[in-house]
Coordinates of C-alpha atoms in Angstrom, one line a residue:
M1 CA -85.6 -69.0 -9.2
G2 CA -83.1 -70.8 -7.0
Y3 CA -81.9 -69.5 -3.6
P4 CA -79.7 -68.2 -2.0
Q5 CA -79.1 -65.1 -4.1
I6 CA -76.9 -62.1 -3.3
E7 CA -77.5 -58.5 -4.2
H8 CA -74.8 -55.9 -3.8
H9 CA -75.9 -52.4 -2.7
G10 CA -72.4 -51.0 -2.3
A11 CA -68.6 -51.8 -2.6
K12 CA -69.2 -53.8 -5.7
D13 CA -67.3 -51.3 -8.0
G14 CA -65.3 -49.5 -5.4
V15 CA -63.9 -49.7 -1.9
T16 CA -66.6 -47.9 0.1
G17 CA -70.3 -48.2 0.8
S18 CA -70.2 -51.9 1.8
C19 CA -73.7 -53.3 1.8
H20 CA -74.8 -56.8 0.7
Q21 CA -78.2 -58.5 0.8
L22 CA -78.4 -62.3 1.1
D23 CA -81.8 -63.4 -0.1
M24 CA -82.4 -66.7 1.7
N25 CA -85.8 -67.3 0.1
A26 CA -88.5 -65.2 -1.5
T27 CA -89.6 -63.7 1.8
T28 CA -86.5 -63.7 4.0
S29 CA -83.2 -61.9 3.6
L30 CA -80.2 -60.7 5.7
L31 CA -78.4 -57.4 5.2
V32 CA -74.6 -57.5 5.7
D33 CA -73.3 -54.0 6.5
C34 CA -74.7 -50.7 5.4
G35 CA -71.8 -48.4 4.8
L36 CA -71.2 -44.9 3.7
F37 CA -69.9 -44.1 0.2
Q38 CA -66.8 -41.8 0.2
G39 CA -64.7 -39.9 -2.4
D40 CA -65.8 -40.5 -6.0
D41 CA -67.9 -43.4 -4.8
A42 CA -70.2 -40.9 -3.1
S43 CA -71.8 -39.7 -6.3
I44 CA -74.3 -41.7 -8.4
P45 CA -72.5 -42.9 -11.6
S46 CA -73.7 -40.6 -14.4
G47 CA -75.9 -38.9 -11.9
E48 CA -74.4 -35.4 -12.0
G49 CA -73.2 -35.6 -8.4
G50 CA -76.4 -37.0 -7.0
S51 CA -76.2 -38.4 -3.4
R52 CA -76.0 -42.1 -2.7
L53 CA -77.0 -41.7 1.0
P54 CA -80.7 -42.6 0.7
I55 CA -81.6 -46.3 0.9
D56 CA -82.8 -47.2 -2.6
F57 CA -83.7 -50.9 -2.1
P58 CA -86.8 -52.4 -0.5
L59 CA -86.7 -53.5 3.2
D60 CA -89.7 -55.7 3.4
T61 CA -87.8 -59.1 3.4
I62 CA -84.8 -58.0 5.5
K63 CA -85.1 -59.7 8.9
A64 CA -81.8 -58.5 10.4
L65 CA -78.7 -56.5 9.8
V66 CA -75.3 -58.0 10.6
V67 CA -72.4 -55.6 11.1
T68 CA -68.9 -57.0 10.3
H69 CA -67.2 -54.0 12.0
V70 CA -67.8 -50.4 12.8
H71 CA -65.8 -48.5 10.2
I72 CA -67.9 -45.8 8.6
D73 CA -67.8 -47.4 5.1
H74 CA -69.5 -50.4 6.6
V75 CA -72.0 -48.8 9.0
G76 CA -72.4 -45.1 8.0
R77 CA -75.8 -45.5 6.3
I78 CA -77.4 -47.2 9.2
P79 CA -79.1 -43.9 10.2
Y80 CA -80.6 -43.8 6.7
L81 CA -81.6 -47.4 7.0
L82 CA -83.5 -46.7 10.3
A83 CA -85.1 -43.6 8.8
A84 CA -86.3 -45.7 5.8
G85 CA -88.2 -47.9 8.2
F86 CA -85.9 -50.8 9.1
E87 CA -87.0 -52.3 12.4
G88 CA -85.0 -55.5 12.7
P89 CA -82.2 -56.4 15.1
I90 CA -78.6 -55.3 14.5
L91 CA -76.2 -58.2 15.1
C92 CA -72.6 -57.7 15.8
S93 CA -69.7 -58.9 18.0
E94 CA -69.5 -58.0 21.6
A95 CA -66.7 -55.5 21.1
S96 CA -68.5 -53.9 18.1
A97 CA -71.6 -53.5 20.3
K98 CA -69.6 -51.2 22.5
L99 CA -68.1 -49.2 19.7
L100 CA -71.1 -48.9 17.3
P101 CA -73.1 -46.4 19.3
I102 CA -70.2 -44.0 19.3
V103 CA -69.8 -44.3 15.5
L104 CA -73.5 -43.9 14.9
E105 CA -73.8 -40.9 17.2
D106 CA -71.2 -39.1 15.2
A107 CA -72.9 -40.1 11.9
F108 CA -76.2 -38.9 13.2
K109 CA -74.8 -35.5 14.2
L110 CA -73.2 -35.1 10.8
S111 CA -76.2 -36.2 8.7
F112 CA -79.3 -35.4 10.7
S113 CA -79.2 -33.2 13.8
R114 CA -77.0 -32.0 16.6
D115 CA -79.9 -31.6 19.0
Q116 CA -78.8 -33.5 22.1
Q117 CA -82.3 -34.9 22.9
R118 CA -82.8 -36.2 19.4
I119 CA -79.3 -37.8 19.4
E120 CA -80.0 -39.5 22.8
R121 CA -83.3 -40.8 21.5
Y122 CA -81.7 -42.1 18.4
I123 CA -78.8 -43.8 20.3
D124 CA -81.4 -45.4 22.7
I125 CA -83.1 -46.9 19.6
V126 CA -79.8 -48.2 18.2
E127 CA -78.8 -49.8 21.6
S128 CA -82.2 -51.4 22.0
R129 CA -81.7 -53.1 18.6
L130 CA -78.2 -54.4 19.2
V131 CA -77.7 -58.1 19.7
A132 CA -74.1 -58.8 20.8
L133 CA -72.8 -62.2 19.6
P134 CA -69.8 -64.0 21.0
Y135 CA -67.3 -65.2 18.5
Q136 CA -67.6 -68.9 17.4
H137 CA -71.2 -69.3 18.6
W138 CA -74.1 -70.2 16.2
F139 CA -77.1 -67.9 16.4
T140 CA -80.4 -69.0 14.9
L141 CA -82.0 -66.4 12.6
V142 CA -84.9 -68.4 11.1
D143 CA -86.3 -71.8 12.0
T144 CA -89.3 -72.9 9.9
D145 CA -90.3 -75.9 7.9
E146 CA -89.1 -74.2 4.7
L147 CA -85.9 -72.6 6.0
N148 CA -83.4 -72.9 8.8
A149 CA -80.8 -70.1 8.9
R150 CA -78.1 -69.5 11.5
I151 CA -75.0 -67.3 11.6
R152 CA -71.7 -67.3 13.3
L153 CA -69.1 -64.6 13.7
Q154 CA -65.4 -65.3 13.6
R155 CA -62.4 -63.0 14.3
A156 CA -61.4 -61.0 11.2
G157 CA -58.3 -59.3 12.7
H158 CA -59.1 -56.0 11.1
I159 CA -60.0 -53.8 14.1
I160 CA -61.2 -54.7 17.6
G161 CA -64.6 -56.4 17.2
S162 CA -64.2 -57.1 13.5
A163 CA -65.7 -60.3 12.2
Y164 CA -66.3 -62.4 9.1
V165 CA -69.7 -64.0 8.9
E166 CA -70.6 -67.6 8.3
I167 CA -74.2 -68.3 7.3
D168 CA -75.6 -71.8 7.2
L169 CA -78.8 -72.2 5.2
N170 CA -80.8 -75.5 5.3
Y171 CA -83.9 -76.1 3.1
P172 CA -85.6 -79.1 4.7
Q173 CA -88.3 -79.6 2.1
A174 CA -85.8 -79.4 -0.7
G175 CA -83.1 -81.4 1.1
E176 CA -80.5 -78.8 0.3
S177 CA -78.0 -76.7 2.3
K178 CA -75.5 -74.0 1.6
R179 CA -72.8 -72.2 3.6
I180 CA -72.1 -68.6 2.6
V181 CA -69.2 -66.6 4.1
F182 CA -68.9 -62.8 4.0
S183 CA -65.3 -61.8 4.7
G184 CA -66.0 -58.2 5.8
D185 CA -62.6 -56.6 6.0
L186 CA -59.9 -59.1 6.8
G187 CA -56.9 -58.0 8.8
A188 CA -53.2 -58.3 8.3
P189 CA -51.2 -60.7 10.5
H190 CA -49.2 -59.5 13.5
A191 CA -51.3 -56.3 13.9
P192 CA -51.1 -54.6 17.3
F193 CA -53.8 -55.6 19.7
L194 CA -55.4 -58.2 17.4
M195 CA -55.3 -61.9 16.9
P196 CA -55.0 -62.9 13.2
P197 CA -58.0 -64.3 11.4
Q198 CA -58.2 -68.0 10.9
P199 CA -59.9 -69.3 7.7
P200 CA -63.3 -71.0 8.0
E201 CA -63.6 -74.7 7.6
R202 CA -65.5 -74.4 4.4
A203 CA -67.7 -72.2 2.2
D204 CA -69.9 -72.9 -0.8
I205 CA -70.1 -69.2 -1.7
L206 CA -67.6 -66.6 -0.5
V207 CA -68.0 -62.8 -0.7
L208 CA -64.4 -61.6 -0.5
E209 CA -62.9 -58.2 -0.1
S210 CA -60.0 -57.3 -2.4
T211 CA -58.6 -54.0 -1.2
Y212 CA -55.0 -55.1 -1.5
G213 CA -55.6 -57.8 -4.0
D214 CA -52.7 -56.6 -6.1
R215 CA -50.2 -55.6 -3.4
L216 CA -48.1 -57.1 -0.6
H217 CA -47.5 -55.5 2.7
E218 CA -44.2 -54.8 4.5
D219 CA -43.6 -56.8 7.7
R220 CA -44.5 -55.1 10.9
Q221 CA -40.9 -54.5 12.0
T222 CA -40.1 -52.8 8.7
R223 CA -43.1 -50.5 8.8
R224 CA -42.2 -49.4 12.3
Q225 CA -38.7 -48.6 11.2
R226 CA -40.1 -46.7 8.3
L227 CA -42.4 -44.8 10.6
E228 CA -39.5 -43.9 12.8
A229 CA -37.3 -42.9 9.9
V230 CA -39.9 -40.8 8.2
I231 CA -40.8 -38.9 11.3
E232 CA -37.1 -38.5 12.2
Q233 CA -36.4 -37.0 8.8
A234 CA -39.5 -34.8 8.9
L235 CA -38.6 -33.4 12.3
Q236 CA -35.2 -32.3 11.0
D237 CA -37.2 -29.5 9.3
Q238 CA -37.9 -28.2 12.9
G239 CA -41.7 -28.3 12.3
T240 CA -44.8 -30.4 13.0
V241 CA -45.6 -33.8 11.5
L242 CA -49.3 -34.0 10.7
I243 CA -50.9 -37.4 10.5
P244 CA -54.6 -37.4 9.2
A245 CA -56.3 -39.9 11.5
F246 CA -58.8 -42.6 10.9
S247 CA -60.4 -42.7 14.4
I248 CA -60.9 -46.4 14.8
G249 CA -58.0 -48.9 14.5
R250 CA -55.4 -46.8 12.7
T251 CA -55.1 -44.2 15.4
Q252 CA -54.7 -46.8 18.2
E253 CA -52.2 -48.8 16.1
L254 CA -50.1 -45.6 15.6
L255 CA -50.2 -44.8 19.3
Y256 CA -49.1 -48.4 20.1
E257 CA -46.2 -48.1 17.6
L258 CA -45.2 -44.7 18.8
E259 CA -45.1 -45.8 22.4
E260 CA -42.8 -48.7 21.4
I261 CA -40.4 -46.3 19.6
I262 CA -40.4 -43.9 22.6
H263 CA -39.9 -46.8 25.0
T264 CA -37.0 -48.3 22.9
R265 CA -35.3 -44.9 22.6
S266 CA -35.7 -44.2 26.4
V267 CA -34.3 -47.6 27.3
G268 CA -31.4 -47.2 24.9
A269 CA -30.5 -43.7 26.2
S270 CA -30.8 -44.9 29.8
S271 CA -28.6 -47.9 29.1
L272 CA -25.9 -45.8 27.5
A273 CA -26.0 -43.2 30.3
N274 CA -25.5 -46.0 32.9
M275 CA -22.5 -47.4 30.9
L276 CA -20.6 -44.1 30.9
P277 CA -19.5 -41.7 33.7
S278 CA -22.0 -38.9 33.9
E279 CA -19.5 -36.2 33.0
T280 CA -18.6 -38.0 29.8
V281 CA -22.1 -38.7 28.5
P282 CA -22.7 -36.6 25.4
A283 CA -25.3 -33.9 25.7
S284 CA -27.1 -35.3 22.7
V285 CA -27.8 -38.7 24.3
G286 CA -31.3 -38.7 25.6
A287 CA -31.7 -35.0 24.8
S288 CA -32.5 -33.2 21.7
S289 CA -30.1 -30.9 19.8
P290 CA -30.7 -27.2 20.4
A291 CA -32.4 -26.9 17.0
N292 CA -34.9 -29.6 17.8
S293 CA -35.2 -29.3 21.5
T294 CA -38.7 -29.7 23.0
T295 CA -37.5 -28.3 26.3
D296 CA -36.1 -24.9 25.2
R297 CA -39.4 -23.8 23.7
P298 CA -42.6 -22.6 25.2
P299 CA -44.8 -25.5 26.5
L300 CA -47.7 -26.4 24.4
P301 CA -51.1 -25.2 25.4
S302 CA -52.9 -27.9 27.3
E303 CA -49.7 -29.9 27.6
E304 CA -50.7 -32.5 30.1
R305 CA -49.7 -35.9 31.2
A306 CA -51.8 -39.0 31.2
G307 CA -54.5 -38.9 33.8
V308 CA -53.5 -35.5 35.1
R309 CA -55.5 -32.3 35.0
E310 CA -53.3 -29.2 34.4
T311 CA -53.6 -25.5 33.8
I312 CA -50.9 -24.0 31.6
P313 CA -50.5 -20.5 33.1
E314 CA -49.4 -18.8 29.8
S315 CA -52.2 -20.2 27.8
G316 CA -55.0 -20.2 30.4
I317 CA -56.2 -23.5 29.1
T318 CA -57.5 -26.2 31.5
S319 CA -58.6 -29.5 30.1
E320 CA -58.8 -33.1 31.0
R321 CA -56.5 -35.8 29.7
V322 CA -57.5 -39.3 28.4
G323 CA -61.2 -39.7 28.8
L324 CA -63.3 -37.1 27.1
R325 CA -66.9 -36.1 27.8
S326 CA -69.0 -38.9 26.5
K327 CA -71.3 -36.8 24.4
E328 CA -68.6 -34.6 22.7
T329 CA -67.5 -35.9 19.3
S330 CA -65.8 -34.3 16.3
L331 CA -67.5 -33.9 13.0
A332 CA -65.0 -36.2 11.3
I333 CA -66.3 -39.5 10.3
S334 CA -63.7 -42.3 10.2
S335 CA -63.1 -44.7 7.4
D336 CA -60.9 -47.5 6.8
A337 CA -61.4 -48.1 3.2
E338 CA -57.9 -49.1 2.2
Q339 CA -55.6 -48.9 -0.7
P340 CA -51.8 -48.9 -0.9
P341 CA -50.7 -45.2 -0.8
L342 CA -48.4 -43.8 -3.4
P343 CA -44.7 -44.4 -2.9
Q344 CA -43.1 -42.2 -0.3
R345 CA -42.4 -38.8 -1.8
E346 CA -41.1 -35.4 -0.8
R347 CA -42.1 -31.9 -1.7
A348 CA -41.0 -30.4 -5.0
G349 CA -38.1 -28.0 -5.0
E350 CA -34.5 -28.1 -3.7
R351 CA -35.1 -30.4 -0.7
G352 CA -37.4 -32.6 -2.7
Q353 CA -34.8 -33.1 -5.4
K354 CA -32.2 -33.9 -2.8
T355 CA -34.2 -36.5 -0.9
A356 CA -35.7 -38.1 -4.0
Q357 CA -32.3 -39.6 -4.7
N358 CA -32.6 -41.5 -1.4
E359 CA -36.2 -42.3 -1.7
G360 CA -35.7 -46.0 -1.9
P361 CA -32.9 -46.4 0.7
L362 CA -34.9 -44.5 3.2
A363 CA -37.3 -47.3 3.7
E364 CA -34.7 -50.1 4.3
N365 CA -31.4 -48.5 5.1
H366 CA -32.0 -45.3 7.0
S367 CA -31.0 -45.6 10.6
P368 CA -32.1 -42.5 12.5
D369 CA -29.5 -40.8 14.7
Q370 CA -30.6 -40.8 18.3
S371 CA -29.2 -37.2 18.6
T372 CA -31.6 -35.9 16.0
T373 CA -34.8 -35.9 18.0
N374 CA -35.4 -36.3 21.7
W375 CA -38.2 -38.9 21.3
P376 CA -38.9 -39.3 25.1
E377 CA -39.8 -35.6 25.2
L378 CA -41.5 -35.3 21.9
P379 CA -45.2 -34.3 22.3
I380 CA -47.6 -36.7 20.6
I381 CA -50.9 -34.8 20.2
L382 CA -54.1 -36.6 19.6
D383 CA -56.5 -33.9 18.4
S384 CA -59.7 -35.9 17.6
P385 CA -62.4 -36.2 20.3
L386 CA -63.9 -39.1 18.4
A387 CA -60.6 -40.9 18.1
S388 CA -60.0 -40.2 21.8
R389 CA -63.3 -41.8 22.7
F390 CA -62.4 -44.9 20.7
T391 CA -59.0 -45.0 22.3
A392 CA -60.6 -45.0 25.7
A393 CA -63.0 -47.8 24.5
Y394 CA -60.0 -49.8 23.3
R395 CA -58.5 -49.6 26.7
E396 CA -61.7 -51.0 28.2
L397 CA -61.6 -53.9 25.7
K398 CA -58.4 -55.5 26.9
P399 CA -60.0 -59.0 26.9
F400 CA -60.0 -58.7 23.1
W401 CA -56.3 -57.7 22.9
N402 CA -53.7 -60.2 21.8
Q403 CA -51.2 -61.6 24.2
E404 CA -48.4 -59.3 23.2
A405 CA -50.5 -56.2 24.0
R406 CA -51.7 -57.6 27.3
D407 CA -48.1 -58.5 28.3
R408 CA -47.1 -54.9 27.6
V409 CA -49.7 -53.7 30.0
Q410 CA -48.7 -56.3 32.6
S411 CA -45.1 -55.0 32.4
G412 CA -46.3 -51.6 33.6
R413 CA -46.4 -49.8 30.2
R414 CA -49.4 -47.9 28.9
P415 CA -49.5 -48.3 25.1
L416 CA -52.6 -46.0 24.8
A417 CA -52.0 -43.6 27.6
F418 CA -48.3 -43.0 27.7
E419 CA -46.7 -39.9 29.3
Q420 CA -46.0 -38.0 26.1
L421 CA -49.5 -38.4 24.8
I422 CA -51.6 -35.2 24.9
T423 CA -55.3 -35.3 24.1
L424 CA -57.3 -32.3 23.1
D425 CA -60.9 -32.0 23.9
S426 CA -62.4 -28.5 23.3
H427 CA -62.5 -26.7 20.0
S428 CA -60.9 -23.7 21.7
D429 CA -57.9 -25.8 22.8
H430 CA -57.7 -27.2 19.3
Q431 CA -57.5 -23.7 17.8
R432 CA -54.8 -22.6 20.3
I433 CA -52.7 -25.6 19.5
V434 CA -53.0 -24.9 15.7
N435 CA -51.9 -21.3 16.3
H436 CA -49.1 -22.2 18.7
L437 CA -47.6 -24.8 16.4
T438 CA -48.0 -22.5 13.4
Q439 CA -46.2 -19.7 15.1
T440 CA -43.4 -21.6 16.8
A441 CA -42.9 -24.5 14.4
R442 CA -42.2 -26.5 17.6
P443 CA -41.4 -30.2 16.8
A444 CA -44.4 -32.3 17.5
I445 CA -46.5 -35.1 16.1
V446 CA -50.2 -34.3 15.6
I447 CA -52.7 -37.1 14.9
A448 CA -55.8 -35.2 14.0
G449 CA -59.3 -36.3 13.0
G450 CA -60.2 -36.6 9.3
G451 CA -58.5 -39.5 7.7
M452 CA -59.0 -38.3 4.1
C453 CA -58.7 -34.6 5.0
S454 CA -62.3 -34.0 3.8
G455 CA -63.4 -32.8 7.3
G456 CA -62.5 -32.8 10.9
R457 CA -59.7 -31.0 12.8
I458 CA -57.0 -32.0 10.4
V459 CA -58.3 -29.4 7.9
N460 CA -57.5 -26.5 10.2
Y461 CA -53.9 -27.8 10.6
L462 CA -53.6 -28.2 6.8
K463 CA -54.9 -24.7 6.1
A464 CA -52.4 -23.2 8.5
M465 CA -49.3 -25.4 7.7
L466 CA -49.4 -26.7 4.1
G467 CA -47.8 -23.5 2.8
D468 CA -44.8 -23.8 5.2
K469 CA -41.9 -26.0 4.2
R470 CA -41.0 -26.6 7.8
H471 CA -44.0 -28.9 8.3
N472 CA -44.7 -32.4 7.0
V473 CA -47.8 -34.4 6.3
L474 CA -47.6 -38.2 6.7
F475 CA -50.3 -40.4 5.2
V476 CA -50.7 -43.9 6.7
G477 CA -54.0 -44.8 5.1
Y478 CA -55.9 -44.9 1.9
Q479 CA -56.9 -41.6 0.3
A480 CA -60.0 -42.1 -1.9
K481 CA -60.1 -40.5 -5.3
G482 CA -62.0 -37.2 -5.1
T483 CA -60.9 -36.4 -1.5
P484 CA -58.5 -33.6 -0.5
G485 CA -56.2 -36.2 1.0
H486 CA -55.8 -37.8 -2.4
A487 CA -55.1 -34.4 -4.0
I488 CA -52.4 -33.6 -1.4
Q489 CA -50.8 -37.0 -1.7
T490 CA -50.8 -36.9 -5.5
Y491 CA -50.0 -33.3 -6.2
G492 CA -48.2 -32.1 -3.1
P493 CA -44.8 -33.7 -4.1
K494 CA -45.1 -31.9 -7.4
G495 CA -45.5 -28.5 -5.8
G496 CA -49.2 -28.5 -6.5
Y497 CA -52.2 -27.2 -4.5
V498 CA -55.4 -28.4 -2.9
N499 CA -58.9 -26.9 -2.4
L500 CA -60.0 -27.0 1.2
D501 CA -63.5 -25.6 2.0
G502 CA -63.5 -23.9 -1.4
E503 CA -60.2 -22.1 -0.9
R504 CA -56.9 -22.9 -2.8
F505 CA -53.9 -23.7 -0.7
D506 CA -50.4 -24.2 -2.2
I507 CA -48.5 -27.2 -0.9
R508 CA -45.0 -26.5 0.3
A509 CA -44.9 -28.9 3.2
G510 CA -43.3 -32.2 2.9
I511 CA -45.5 -35.1 1.9
S512 CA -44.7 -38.7 2.8
S513 CA -46.7 -42.0 2.7
I514 CA -46.2 -45.3 4.5
G515 CA -48.1 -48.1 2.9
G516 CA -47.4 -50.7 5.5
Y517 CA -50.0 -49.4 8.0
S518 CA -52.9 -51.2 6.5
A519 CA -55.5 -52.9 8.6
H520 CA -56.4 -55.1 5.6
A521 CA -55.0 -58.4 4.5
D522 CA -52.7 -58.2 1.5
Q523 CA -52.8 -60.4 -1.6
N524 CA -51.1 -63.3 0.2
G525 CA -53.5 -62.9 3.2
L526 CA -56.6 -63.0 0.9
V527 CA -55.4 -66.0 -1.0
D528 CA -54.5 -67.8 2.2
F529 CA -58.0 -67.1 3.5
V530 CA -59.4 -69.0 0.6
T531 CA -56.9 -71.8 0.2
G532 CA -56.7 -72.3 4.0
M533 CA -60.2 -73.8 4.0
Q534 CA -60.6 -77.5 4.0
Q535 CA -63.4 -77.1 1.4
W536 CA -62.6 -74.3 -1.0
P537 CA -65.5 -72.2 -2.2
T538 CA -67.0 -73.1 -5.6
E539 CA -68.2 -69.5 -6.1
I540 CA -66.3 -66.4 -5.1
R541 CA -67.6 -62.8 -5.5
V542 CA -64.8 -60.4 -5.4
V543 CA -65.9 -57.0 -3.9
H544 CA -64.5 -54.0 -2.0
G545 CA -61.6 -53.2 -4.3
E546 CA -60.4 -51.0 -7.2
Q547 CA -60.8 -52.7 -10.6
R548 CA -57.1 -53.5 -10.9
A549 CA -56.9 -55.1 -7.4
K550 CA -60.0 -57.2 -8.2
E551 CA -58.7 -58.4 -11.6
T552 CA -55.3 -59.3 -10.2
L553 CA -56.8 -61.2 -7.3
D554 CA -59.2 -62.9 -9.7
E555 CA -56.3 -64.1 -11.9
L556 CA -54.3 -65.4 -9.0
L557 CA -57.2 -67.3 -7.5
K558 CA -58.0 -68.9 -10.9
A559 CA -54.4 -70.0 -11.1
R560 CA -54.4 -71.5 -7.6
Y561 CA -57.6 -73.4 -8.3
A562 CA -56.2 -74.7 -11.6
D563 CA -53.1 -75.9 -9.8
G564 CA -55.3 -77.8 -7.3
N565 CA -57.6 -79.2 -10.1
K566 CA -60.5 -77.4 -8.5
K567 CA -63.4 -75.6 -10.2
I568 CA -64.3 -72.1 -9.4
E569 CA -66.8 -69.5 -10.5
L570 CA -65.5 -66.0 -9.9
R571 CA -67.5 -62.8 -10.2
L572 CA -66.2 -59.3 -10.1

């Protein structure tokens, strides 16, 4: 039987559970990612709900694990891999080596134990196995008379530290060689913080993700305008905007974009104020209307400014801003399995019927009135200890930021620690904020842990606020089938309900979705990754996508190969 061979242990028929084994010869293999299954993917097909957590493939030939990036659908089963007896090194980029222990600590707490001593022993084991590889440098895995194998990581532009993997295999005795590329998750161009991926020079075999294989993204400017417009419209209801958070990547991008909106609004208001005599400046410029004011309401519990420790007398809460205790994490596990969300929708009923008429124009033509919301005073609440830890780690990884982000810092701005940002640490503070916002309906934006609403702090907000039409839920990421987030996104606009922790909750809050906030390359990006190579692959395995996305990408790639008179073997 000829080598190399590839076995797919996950993400072959869905978008989660990425795990691929490259058999280099009969005795030597490499594992690429070992991710968690989520949503409907989490049950064994025809297995009556059986779990897919245990490692069900032999480990005897696996010499190393290479991690493309630290999202949970790519690394979440590493605790089970170690428990099954894997003792090899874990290879990843330098930035991923800093982030991975945080992810795996949370995964271990959720799956195995919350005993602090066990957790620390486990993390020590993980850190002792990590081999941090610089981008663009070859690393030798195997060097024998029969096989020479080396790998190289290249920037994937998905999240900080993300990489695609190039693997060179040489068989000296047979006089043959192959280059295999695993795409991991490829990023969209012009993403905050990140430099875009560059295609490899060549590949004989390419394992290619296809999450957005049937869709195109909005450009970055358009998506920021949509974010601003959707939040502006939602805040007209004089309630809270809830954003379920994926802790790594999406949360940091949202903070970056929100800081830009606030900065732009602040500069605009300041410029107008300087142009006019002070007595003629309208009260609405740079200040919210009475209905939406954030200054004529009681302050939020734990309302603190970046880097400042404050006690709010009326709440009795004292907590620290920006920089949480290193061992405190939430139970939410992040994921970035992506799929374009449903078109933006509103709740059923009178307001839903009214806004549905403007559903299309909202994205392109809505221009928010600056008098509607006082953005410079609007609280942005990050209620996810895990996301806060990653945000702190992002700040420490500035050398991996793109030039735009570094320039923003050089100009004196703090894209991940701006003045309006409030971070919550303790569970008691979280509960007080939920109660405070539920009772007062104070305008605020809450980014809370649990990206698919299946766990984490977002669930408590949803339980308290879904039944109140003043509040809104804004989805900016993929909601896997079988998760509460998917049910809310699908049935909420129709006046439906969702089950949370076994209890039914009617949905009266507004429901909106923005599809442009994807950390994945779209159809054009995926095709460009292939056709940008000097030597196109002769075999492509399309993985990590819904069936429609895979089939659409397959057809498009075949057409491009036909146009170029090139041969291709495509496998879905």
